[in-house]
Amino acid sequence: MIRSLSILGTLLLLTALGCQEEPTGGGGTIDEGAITGPASPTPYALEVPDYFPAPVDDPENPMSEEGVELGRHLFYDAIIFSTEGNMSCASCHKQELAFTDGFGRAIGVRGEPGLRSSMSLVNLAFNPNGFNWDGGEQKLWEQAIHPVEDMLELDNDWEEVIRKLREHEDYPARFRAAFGIDRKAEISRELTVKALAQFQRTIISADSKFDRVFYRNTDFFTEEEQLGADSLFFVENVPPGTLHPGCGHCHNAPQFGDNQFKNNGITDVGSIYDFVDKGRGDITGNPFDNGKFRTPTLRNIALTAPYMHDGRFATLEEVIDDYAAGGHGVENEDPNITGFTLTDREKRALLAFLHTLTDESLLTDERFSAPE
Ligand code: HEC
Ligand code: HEC
């Protein structure tokens, strides 16, 4: 009895498979023909410095050489992603600016500023706490769905992007090579954002002067940089009770950002209910999270001005002055926002240290550049 039931089960399963509908994704008139060419993705071996934590696993999106390469093409493709053909991911995430855009608040396809500042895209594979300033996107691949919608005119959408990809002379073969699909109709939004995420996970920045001095012993700090590191940025060797920048409380090595959600005291509001951008609070619905944002990396910080989620500070000097003033006493400000006094020499030293976090090789690394 049990045996015949299981045979029946198998038959049902086979029937179900046979009847499965073609995933058309709303393409309608598209050519749903077979794609030819290689279809066995080569696993991608992410090279991680030995002093980094292990990358966050993404079992739903295993990386392949072909997936990364497809993602790189997509990342730089303005024709596919914007109706005007003038905007790609790289418009707001420029390699020469450590994948930021130089604007306080990102400028959208209509030429108007959005609410927030573009974020650097380095070392994303090591962030376990969700993406965007508020951590509202749990998965890197899901994060890419919204910027694509933002890049399109209102009467346009993902279906249009997928249609263009399926009709393209080159992309179908790339999708097949990356994901082993057989038919153009299988090119989907999910595979598109997964390829983008695979590419972005390869953007690792670990070749700053700080890395060379601290982890590889192949370089030396100047006296000024050393002062900035030892007694200003990091928190070791500081007598308890001393008011001190202590940036490393939250911007800790090796990522220089703990990815935790904090109110770092930059906004002067009457109460936690008054933040214009509630940040984390909009995600959790807990008013105590209002005005909290994810502590971002300070790697390449000298290149990524203006600063903070809304680009309110133009320079690192302004940032330091604001931290030195010690917040505004809003009840959910982090206890490590204490205020401090720096001599001119100390301020120069802290700035010099921040400049040691710049990774020049990142800016020209061809693996991350626009494809030929
Ligand atoms: C109009 C400018 C703009 C475009 C185009 C754009 N981004 Fe962004 N990007 C931003 C802004 C602004 C944020 C911060 C969003 C927020 O916090 O709400 C961001 C955040 C991100 C993050 C989060 C990083 C982190 O550390 O959490 C990723 C990843 C990202 N973008 C990838 C992409 C990809 C992939 C594309 C192309 C599909 C893209 N972006 C297109 C402006 C842009
Ligand atoms: C209590 C934790 C904490 C401490 C201490 C701290 N920061 Fe931050 N930092 C944050 C958070 C959270 C943000 C994001 C805030 C926002 O955008 O609203 C941030 C943002 C920044 C940014 C902007 C980054 C960007 O991509 O725009 C800079 C620069 C910065 N901090 C430098 C410093 C320096 C220098 C110190 C020491 C004087 C310091 N931070 C101390 C938590 C901290």
Coordinates of N, CA and C and ligand atoms in Angstrom, one line a residue, residues 75 87-89 92-93 106-108 116-121 124 127 130-134 140 143-144 147-148 151 196 200 294, ligand 1:
F75 N 25.9 46.3 -14.3 CA 26.2 47.5 -13.4 C 26.5 48.7 -14.2
M87 N 21.6 56.5 -17.6 CA 21.9 56.2 -16.2 C 22.1 54.7 -15.9
S88 N 23.1 54.4 -15.2 CA 23.4 53.0 -14.8 C 23.7 53.1 -13.3
C89 N 23.9 51.9 -12.7 CA 24.3 51.9 -11.3 C 25.6 52.8 -11.1
C92 N 25.8 56.7 -10.1 CA 25.8 57.1 -8.7 C 26.8 56.3 -7.9
H93 N 27.4 55.3 -8.5 CA 28.5 54.5 -7.8 C 29.7 54.5 -8.7
A106 N 21.8 61.8 -3.7 CA 21.9 61.3 -5.1 C 21.0 62.0 -6.0
I107 N 21.4 62.2 -7.3 CA 20.6 62.8 -8.3 C 20.0 61.7 -9.1
G108 N 18.7 61.7 -9.2 CA 18.0 60.7 -10.0 C 17.9 61.0 -11.5
R116 N 18.6 60.7 0.1 CA 19.9 60.2 0.8 C 21.1 60.2 -0.1
S117 N 22.2 60.1 0.5 CA 23.5 60.1 -0.2 C 23.8 58.7 -0.7
S118 N 24.4 58.6 -1.8 CA 24.9 57.3 -2.4 C 25.9 56.7 -1.4
M119 N 25.9 55.4 -1.3 CA 26.8 54.7 -0.4 C 27.9 54.1 -1.2
S120 N 29.1 54.0 -0.5 CA 30.2 53.3 -1.1 C 29.8 51.8 -1.2
L121 N 30.4 51.1 -2.2 CA 30.0 49.7 -2.3 C 31.1 48.7 -2.0
L124 N 30.9 44.9 0.7 CA 29.5 44.6 1.0 C 29.4 43.1 1.4
N127 N 29.0 42.5 5.2 CA 27.9 43.2 6.1 C 26.8 42.2 6.3
G130 N 22.1 44.0 6.8 CA 21.1 44.6 5.9 C 21.8 45.8 5.2
F131 N 21.2 46.2 4.1 CA 21.8 47.2 3.2 C 20.9 48.5 3.2
N132 N 21.5 49.5 2.7 CA 21.1 50.9 2.7 C 21.3 51.5 4.1
W133 N 21.2 52.8 4.2 CA 21.5 53.5 5.4 C 20.7 53.0 6.6
D134 N 19.5 52.5 6.3 CA 18.7 52.0 7.4 C 18.6 50.5 7.5
L140 N 21.6 41.4 -0.4 CA 22.2 42.3 -1.3 C 21.5 42.2 -2.7
Q143 N 18.4 44.2 -2.8 CA 18.6 45.7 -2.7 C 18.5 46.3 -4.1
A144 N 19.0 45.6 -5.2 CA 19.1 46.2 -6.5 C 17.8 46.4 -7.2
P147 N 16.7 50.5 -6.9 CA 17.4 51.5 -7.8 C 17.0 51.4 -9.3
V148 N 16.8 50.2 -9.7 CA 16.4 50.0 -11.1 C 15.1 50.7 -11.4
M151 N 15.6 54.3 -11.7 CA 16.2 54.8 -12.9 C 15.3 54.9 -14.1
L196 N 24.0 41.1 -10.4 CA 24.5 42.4 -9.9 C 25.2 42.2 -8.5
Q200 N 29.0 42.8 -7.2 CA 29.3 43.7 -6.1 C 30.0 43.0 -4.9
R294 N 22.9 53.1 9.9 CA 24.0 52.1 9.9 C 25.3 52.7 10.0
Ligands
HEC1 C1 20.3 57.8 -8.5 C2 21.5 57.3 -7.8 C3 21.7 55.9 -7.7 C4 21.6 54.9 -8.6 C5 21.4 55.0 -10.1 C6 21.9 53.6 -8.0 N1 22.2 53.9 -6.6 FE1 22.7 52.5 -5.2 N2 22.5 53.9 -3.8 C7 22.1 55.2 -4.0 C8 21.6 55.7 -2.7 C9 21.1 57.1 -2.5 C10 21.8 54.7 -1.7 C11 21.4 54.8 -0.2 C12 19.9 54.4 -0.2 C13 19.2 54.4 1.1 O1 19.9 54.3 2.1 O2 18.0 54.6 1.1 C14 22.3 53.6 -2.4 C15 22.7 52.4 -1.8 C16 23.1 51.3 -2.5 C17 23.6 50.0 -1.9 C18 23.7 49.8 -0.4 C19 25.1 49.8 0.1 C20 25.2 49.4 1.5 O3 26.3 49.4 2.1 O4 24.2 49.2 2.2 C21 23.9 49.2 -2.9 C22 24.4 47.7 -2.8 C23 23.6 49.8 -4.1 N3 23.2 51.1 -3.9 C24 23.8 49.3 -5.4 C25 23.2 49.8 -6.5 C26 23.0 49.1 -7.8 C27 23.4 47.6 -8.0 C28 22.5 50.0 -8.7 C29 22.1 49.7 -10.1 C30 21.1 48.7 -10.3 C31 22.4 51.3 -8.0 N4 22.8 51.1 -6.7 C32 22.0 52.4 -8.6 C33 22.0 55.8 -5.2 C34 22.0 55.2 -6.4

